[in-house]
Amino acid sequence: MSDTVSSRDVFICFSKARPGEARVAIDLKDQLEQLGLFAFEYEDWSWVAGDFGDERAVNRGALSHMLTCSVVVLISPHSGVASVGVQTEMDLLRSLGSPVILLYWSPEGWHPLLSPPELEGLNIVWSLEGTSVKGDVEQNASEHLARQLSAASWIAYHLRRAASDHAATGGRLLALIPGGPRDPLLRLRLSSTEVQASGPNDPNLEELAASVAADAAVDDLRTFVHAWRAGSDLLAERLVDEAKFSLRHPVKTLGTALEALCRHACNRKPEFRDLPYDVLQRRGQTLTRLDRPIEAIAVLQEALTMSPADAHWEIFQQISFAQEAAAKDHLTNAILSMTHAIESAPTADIKCTMTYNRGVIRAGALSTQAEADADFSFVVDHGSRVIRHSALRGRARTRTVDGDYNGAIADYTQILAEADATPRIAVSAWMDRGALYNKQERLDEAIADWTKAINAADAEPLQKFRSLEARGQALEKLGRRREAADDYETATRFSSIDKDYRAELVSTITRLRS
């Protein structure tokens, strides 16, 4: 298993075939990445070689490795039983004892307070109730659930890291905080069986932090300070403002306690305030993620002056991302920094990835479309399958801008020949190829592509809406009025649609059905 896979933080357990579950999972992955956490993607799933129904196809060793990440988010079925794949994962979870965050559904679903047999034996540290109607989830509800689940995952991640990587500092401090609510995660624990310290429910965190910092080994304190200042402190600040309901108190407590420990450690050893280049590098990356690119550039440039030559490529790449975020209308500096990164790339695979990234930046300006096409073509010729599919999509879009519709269609067709390898890229490829077929008046082919996008488990709500809208227009153009009205009616059920546009669609539906 690759290093990339082994570094994942969260496993999301859900059935791809259920649209509501898949929608929340996609939104959750996006929210996790904003917090610097990463979930397993489908291309990481090397533990199953064939159909889920074939027990012999399951590589339980690989799956066990994946399920022992910091936290598992279990998105339960809206009703009925879980898929065979989810049941396989849950069986292993029972034996591993990994911390589980549960999303269950009202009015139907596996309500944890009712102790359903499906949840027996799982180490559920926190649960969240979601509402589904006819097995589906509205877009705004999906985004809300994802934000809450990502905040809970962030708490669980830091509890796991404190216990495993900083047992004598952060782990010791958090263990001194007494228990409170029923759910383990809300009292900063990852198991209901962990022994609780005695003391008041609102301890003096400053005093506890000072006591831990006073007698901890210097090396342990240094390691903790560097880990916290690498960006976790910045994310804690944001989450304190954003966490809702029951999560607000544990997020605030965790952030306040660890920040206090960091300050007391630096008071004891002032040299800890001078951060090494790799810590500054991660801090700069976090600042970019938090949409603070000007601050990020300054921090990353400081890291660059301190770093060894073999680390320059990665820092240049991160400076490029920050420059792109800071100046969308003037990308010269971002392109130059990414070029420096490519020139110092240590491997051919890394060079391909960064060449693709430069192509994306160049594609953001009309004046550099030809250069973007050249970058994408290099990756298509030299990259591995996943990055190659991304490059094919990028090249197809630059060719579309240039009016080369047949060339763009050919690129999308290459992606879709292996759609299962990159399912999320496949959705956008079906949508975009459908739009090109539509421009060429090849309406039947366009409708077929949009239908694939609509039915894809990995399609996001906006993608489904746009595909329904486009298919409806094509059906209407072909005189298939009833089918067009059905698509428009389905589109009106999306919660994010503008009320005036919804009224316009309703009027169109009435006309088509008359």
PDB file of N, CA, C and O in Angstrom, residues 305-347:
ATOM      1  N   THR A 305      13.606  30.129   2.560  1.00  0.00           N
ATOM      2  CA  THR A 305      14.961  30.612   2.877  1.00  0.00           C
ATOM      3  C   THR A 305      15.682  29.705   3.857  1.00  0.00           C
ATOM      4  O   THR A 305      16.927  29.711   3.917  1.00  0.00           O
ATOM      5  N   MET A 306      14.937  28.905   4.621  1.00  0.00           N
ATOM      6  CA  MET A 306      15.533  28.051   5.649  1.00  0.00           C
ATOM      7  C   MET A 306      15.696  26.604   5.207  1.00  0.00           C
ATOM      8  O   MET A 306      16.376  25.820   5.859  1.00  0.00           O
ATOM      9  N   SER A 307      15.054  26.224   4.108  1.00  0.00           N
ATOM     10  CA  SER A 307      14.942  24.802   3.752  1.00  0.00           C
ATOM     11  C   SER A 307      16.131  24.323   2.940  1.00  0.00           C
ATOM     12  O   SER A 307      16.782  25.098   2.227  1.00  0.00           O
ATOM     13  N   PRO A 308      16.430  23.018   2.990  1.00  0.00           N
ATOM     14  CA  PRO A 308      17.471  22.442   2.129  1.00  0.00           C
ATOM     15  C   PRO A 308      16.992  22.391   0.689  1.00  0.00           C
ATOM     16  O   PRO A 308      15.791  22.468   0.408  1.00  0.00           O
ATOM     17  N   ALA A 309      17.915  22.244  -0.231  1.00  0.00           N
ATOM     18  CA  ALA A 309      17.587  22.287  -1.659  1.00  0.00           C
ATOM     19  C   ALA A 309      16.579  21.214  -2.057  1.00  0.00           C
ATOM     20  O   ALA A 309      15.729  21.446  -2.928  1.00  0.00           O
ATOM     21  N   ASP A 310      16.653  20.024  -1.432  1.00  0.00           N
ATOM     22  CA  ASP A 310      15.761  18.950  -1.850  1.00  0.00           C
ATOM     23  C   ASP A 310      14.312  19.158  -1.385  1.00  0.00           C
ATOM     24  O   ASP A 310      13.433  18.365  -1.727  1.00  0.00           O
ATOM     25  N   ALA A 311      14.057  20.218  -0.617  1.00  0.00           N
ATOM     26  CA  ALA A 311      12.689  20.531  -0.193  1.00  0.00           C
ATOM     27  C   ALA A 311      12.099  21.699  -0.974  1.00  0.00           C
ATOM     28  O   ALA A 311      10.927  22.026  -0.810  1.00  0.00           O
ATOM     29  N   HIS A 312      12.899  22.313  -1.836  1.00  0.00           N
ATOM     30  CA  HIS A 312      12.445  23.523  -2.528  1.00  0.00           C
ATOM     31  C   HIS A 312      11.238  23.270  -3.420  1.00  0.00           C
ATOM     32  O   HIS A 312      10.339  24.107  -3.515  1.00  0.00           O
ATOM     33  N   TRP A 313      11.217  22.123  -4.103  1.00  0.00           N
ATOM     34  CA  TRP A 313      10.135  21.874  -5.064  1.00  0.00           C
ATOM     35  C   TRP A 313       8.765  21.943  -4.394  1.00  0.00           C
ATOM     36  O   TRP A 313       7.818  22.529  -4.942  1.00  0.00           O
ATOM     37  N   GLU A 314       8.654  21.348  -3.204  1.00  0.00           N
ATOM     38  CA  GLU A 314       7.354  21.297  -2.538  1.00  0.00           C
ATOM     39  C   GLU A 314       6.937  22.682  -2.040  1.00  0.00           C
ATOM     40  O   GLU A 314       5.765  23.060  -2.140  1.00  0.00           O
ATOM     41  N   ILE A 315       7.893  23.447  -1.539  1.00  0.00           N
ATOM     42  CA  ILE A 315       7.565  24.787  -1.043  1.00  0.00           C
ATOM     43  C   ILE A 315       7.219  25.709  -2.212  1.00  0.00           C
ATOM     44  O   ILE A 315       6.272  26.501  -2.127  1.00  0.00           O
ATOM     45  N   PHE A 316       7.966  25.621  -3.307  1.00  0.00           N
ATOM     46  CA  PHE A 316       7.615  26.413  -4.491  1.00  0.00           C
ATOM     47  C   PHE A 316       6.189  26.097  -4.961  1.00  0.00           C
ATOM     48  O   PHE A 316       5.438  26.994  -5.360  1.00  0.00           O
ATOM     49  N   GLN A 317       5.825  24.820  -4.931  1.00  0.00           N
ATOM     50  CA  GLN A 317       4.483  24.441  -5.347  1.00  0.00           C
ATOM     51  C   GLN A 317       3.431  25.098  -4.441  1.00  0.00           C
ATOM     52  O   GLN A 317       2.424  25.626  -4.923  1.00  0.00           O
ATOM     53  N   GLN A 318       3.665  25.080  -3.134  1.00  0.00           N
ATOM     54  CA  GLN A 318       2.711  25.677  -2.212  1.00  0.00           C
ATOM     55  C   GLN A 318       2.668  27.192  -2.337  1.00  0.00           C
ATOM     56  O   GLN A 318       1.601  27.802  -2.204  1.00  0.00           O
ATOM     57  N   ILE A 319       3.810  27.822  -2.605  1.00  0.00           N
ATOM     58  CA  ILE A 319       3.810  29.261  -2.871  1.00  0.00           C
ATOM     59  C   ILE A 319       2.969  29.560  -4.105  1.00  0.00           C
ATOM     60  O   ILE A 319       2.193  30.528  -4.140  1.00  0.00           O
ATOM     61  N   SER A 320       3.091  28.712  -5.118  1.00  0.00           N
ATOM     62  CA  SER A 320       2.310  28.892  -6.344  1.00  0.00           C
ATOM     63  C   SER A 320       0.814  28.836  -6.064  1.00  0.00           C
ATOM     64  O   SER A 320       0.043  29.676  -6.551  1.00  0.00           O
ATOM     65  N   PHE A 321       0.376  27.863  -5.271  1.00  0.00           N
ATOM     66  CA  PHE A 321      -1.045  27.763  -4.935  1.00  0.00           C
ATOM     67  C   PHE A 321      -1.522  29.019  -4.195  1.00  0.00           C
ATOM     68  O   PHE A 321      -2.622  29.528  -4.443  1.00  0.00           O
ATOM     69  N   ALA A 322      -0.689  29.508  -3.264  1.00  0.00           N
ATOM     70  CA  ALA A 322      -1.065  30.708  -2.517  1.00  0.00           C
ATOM     71  C   ALA A 322      -1.122  31.926  -3.437  1.00  0.00           C
ATOM     72  O   ALA A 322      -2.029  32.759  -3.328  1.00  0.00           O
ATOM     73  N   GLN A 323      -0.170  32.035  -4.354  1.00  0.00           N
ATOM     74  CA  GLN A 323      -0.175  33.163  -5.298  1.00  0.00           C
ATOM     75  C   GLN A 323      -1.384  33.098  -6.225  1.00  0.00           C
ATOM     76  O   GLN A 323      -1.977  34.133  -6.555  1.00  0.00           O
ATOM     77  N   GLU A 324      -1.754  31.901  -6.620  1.00  0.00           N
ATOM     78  CA  GLU A 324      -2.943  31.746  -7.464  1.00  0.00           C
ATOM     79  C   GLU A 324      -4.185  32.211  -6.714  1.00  0.00           C
ATOM     80  O   GLU A 324      -5.042  32.904  -7.263  1.00  0.00           O
ATOM     81  N   ALA A 325      -4.300  31.838  -5.439  1.00  0.00           N
ATOM     82  CA  ALA A 325      -5.455  32.241  -4.640  1.00  0.00           C
ATOM     83  C   ALA A 325      -5.467  33.741  -4.377  1.00  0.00           C
ATOM     84  O   ALA A 325      -6.532  34.354  -4.277  1.00  0.00           O
ATOM     85  N   ALA A 326      -4.274  34.335  -4.276  1.00  0.00           N
ATOM     86  CA  ALA A 326      -4.191  35.759  -3.944  1.00  0.00           C
ATOM     87  C   ALA A 326      -4.452  36.659  -5.141  1.00  0.00           C
ATOM     88  O   ALA A 326      -4.907  37.794  -4.977  1.00  0.00           O
ATOM     89  N   ALA A 327      -4.172  36.194  -6.342  1.00  0.00           N
ATOM     90  CA  ALA A 327      -4.267  37.060  -7.523  1.00  0.00           C
ATOM     91  C   ALA A 327      -4.826  36.282  -8.705  1.00  0.00           C
ATOM     92  O   ALA A 327      -4.099  35.910  -9.627  1.00  0.00           O
ATOM     93  N   LYS A 328      -6.129  36.035  -8.678  1.00  0.00           N
ATOM     94  CA  LYS A 328      -6.761  35.241  -9.742  1.00  0.00           C
ATOM     95  C   LYS A 328      -6.612  35.893 -11.116  1.00  0.00           C
ATOM     96  O   LYS A 328      -6.565  35.210 -12.136  1.00  0.00           O
ATOM     97  N   ASP A 329      -6.563  37.229 -11.149  1.00  0.00           N
ATOM     98  CA  ASP A 329      -6.511  37.924 -12.433  1.00  0.00           C
ATOM     99  C   ASP A 329      -5.085  38.150 -12.940  1.00  0.00           C
ATOM    100  O   ASP A 329      -4.887  38.659 -14.045  1.00  0.00           O
ATOM    101  N   HIS A 330      -4.096  37.784 -12.147  1.00  0.00           N
ATOM    102  CA  HIS A 330      -2.704  38.000 -12.554  1.00  0.00           C
ATOM    103  C   HIS A 330      -1.885  36.813 -12.046  1.00  0.00           C
ATOM    104  O   HIS A 330      -1.389  36.807 -10.930  1.00  0.00           O
ATOM    105  N   LEU A 331      -1.742  35.807 -12.900  1.00  0.00           N
ATOM    106  CA  LEU A 331      -1.209  34.516 -12.475  1.00  0.00           C
ATOM    107  C   LEU A 331       0.260  34.323 -12.829  1.00  0.00           C
ATOM    108  O   LEU A 331       0.784  33.224 -12.673  1.00  0.00           O
ATOM    109  N   THR A 332       0.927  35.364 -13.285  1.00  0.00           N
ATOM    110  CA  THR A 332       2.309  35.219 -13.732  1.00  0.00           C
ATOM    111  C   THR A 332       3.205  34.660 -12.634  1.00  0.00           C
ATOM    112  O   THR A 332       4.004  33.739 -12.868  1.00  0.00           O
ATOM    113  N   ASN A 333       3.087  35.202 -11.436  1.00  0.00           N
ATOM    114  CA  ASN A 333       3.937  34.737 -10.336  1.00  0.00           C
ATOM    115  C   ASN A 333       3.649  33.283  -9.972  1.00  0.00           C
ATOM    116  O   ASN A 333       4.565  32.515  -9.663  1.00  0.00           O
ATOM    117  N   ALA A 334       2.354  32.920  -9.987  1.00  0.00           N
ATOM    118  CA  ALA A 334       1.990  31.540  -9.658  1.00  0.00           C
ATOM    119  C   ALA A 334       2.570  30.567 -10.680  1.00  0.00           C
ATOM    120  O   ALA A 334       3.070  29.488 -10.324  1.00  0.00           O
ATOM    121  N   ILE A 335       2.527  30.933 -11.957  1.00  0.00           N
ATOM    122  CA  ILE A 335       3.086  30.074 -13.008  1.00  0.00           C
ATOM    123  C   ILE A 335       4.601  29.969 -12.857  1.00  0.00           C
ATOM    124  O   ILE A 335       5.187  28.882 -12.985  1.00  0.00           O
ATOM    125  N   LEU A 336       5.250  31.085 -12.539  1.00  0.00           N
ATOM    126  CA  LEU A 336       6.703  31.080 -12.375  1.00  0.00           C
ATOM    127  C   LEU A 336       7.114  30.199 -11.201  1.00  0.00           C
ATOM    128  O   LEU A 336       8.065  29.410 -11.306  1.00  0.00           O
ATOM    129  N   SER A 337       6.400  30.300 -10.074  1.00  0.00           N
ATOM    130  CA  SER A 337       6.731  29.476  -8.906  1.00  0.00           C
ATOM    131  C   SER A 337       6.537  28.000  -9.206  1.00  0.00           C
ATOM    132  O   SER A 337       7.357  27.152  -8.803  1.00  0.00           O
ATOM    133  N   MET A 338       5.455  27.660  -9.933  1.00  0.00           N
ATOM    134  CA  MET A 338       5.235  26.257 -10.262  1.00  0.00           C
ATOM    135  C   MET A 338       6.312  25.758 -11.233  1.00  0.00           C
ATOM    136  O   MET A 338       6.721  24.586 -11.161  1.00  0.00           O
ATOM    137  N   THR A 339       6.788  26.624 -12.099  1.00  0.00           N
ATOM    138  CA  THR A 339       7.873  26.241 -12.998  1.00  0.00           C
ATOM    139  C   THR A 339       9.140  25.927 -12.207  1.00  0.00           C
ATOM    140  O   THR A 339       9.849  24.945 -12.487  1.00  0.00           O
ATOM    141  N   HIS A 340       9.446  26.744 -11.203  1.00  0.00           N
ATOM    142  CA  HIS A 340      10.591  26.452 -10.323  1.00  0.00           C
ATOM    143  C   HIS A 340      10.409  25.090  -9.642  1.00  0.00           C
ATOM    144  O   HIS A 340      11.372  24.333  -9.478  1.00  0.00           O
ATOM    145  N   ALA A 341       9.166  24.818  -9.224  1.00  0.00           N
ATOM    146  CA  ALA A 341       8.889  23.536  -8.570  1.00  0.00           C
ATOM    147  C   ALA A 341       9.136  22.372  -9.524  1.00  0.00           C
ATOM    148  O   ALA A 341       9.743  21.360  -9.155  1.00  0.00           O
ATOM    149  N   ILE A 342       8.688  22.511 -10.760  1.00  0.00           N
ATOM    150  CA  ILE A 342       8.878  21.449 -11.760  1.00  0.00           C
ATOM    151  C   ILE A 342      10.360  21.216 -12.026  1.00  0.00           C
ATOM    152  O   ILE A 342      10.833  20.074 -12.121  1.00  0.00           O
ATOM    153  N   GLU A 343      11.110  22.296 -12.105  1.00  0.00           N
ATOM    154  CA  GLU A 343      12.543  22.193 -12.413  1.00  0.00           C
ATOM    155  C   GLU A 343      13.321  21.471 -11.313  1.00  0.00           C
ATOM    156  O   GLU A 343      14.366  20.868 -11.581  1.00  0.00           O
ATOM    157  N   SER A 344      12.796  21.517 -10.075  1.00  0.00           N
ATOM    158  CA  SER A 344      13.498  20.859  -8.966  1.00  0.00           C
ATOM    159  C   SER A 344      12.794  19.583  -8.511  1.00  0.00           C
ATOM    160  O   SER A 344      13.111  19.047  -7.446  1.00  0.00           O
ATOM    161  N   ALA A 345      11.841  19.072  -9.310  1.00  0.00           N
ATOM    162  CA  ALA A 345      11.090  17.863  -8.942  1.00  0.00           C
ATOM    163  C   ALA A 345      12.028  16.667  -8.814  1.00  0.00           C
ATOM    164  O   ALA A 345      12.856  16.418  -9.698  1.00  0.00           O
ATOM    165  N   PRO A 346      11.896  15.884  -7.738  1.00  0.00           N
ATOM    166  CA  PRO A 346      12.819  14.770  -7.524  1.00  0.00           C
ATOM    167  C   PRO A 346      12.489  13.514  -8.323  1.00  0.00           C
ATOM    168  O   PRO A 346      13.356  12.657  -8.500  1.00  0.00           O
ATOM    169  N   THR A 347      11.248  13.349  -8.773  1.00  0.00           N
ATOM    170  CA  THR A 347      10.860  12.147  -9.512  1.00  0.00           C
ATOM    171  C   THR A 347      10.015  12.513 -10.714  1.00  0.00           C
ATOM    172  O   THR A 347       9.429  13.610 -10.779  1.00  0.00           O
TER     173      THR A 347
END
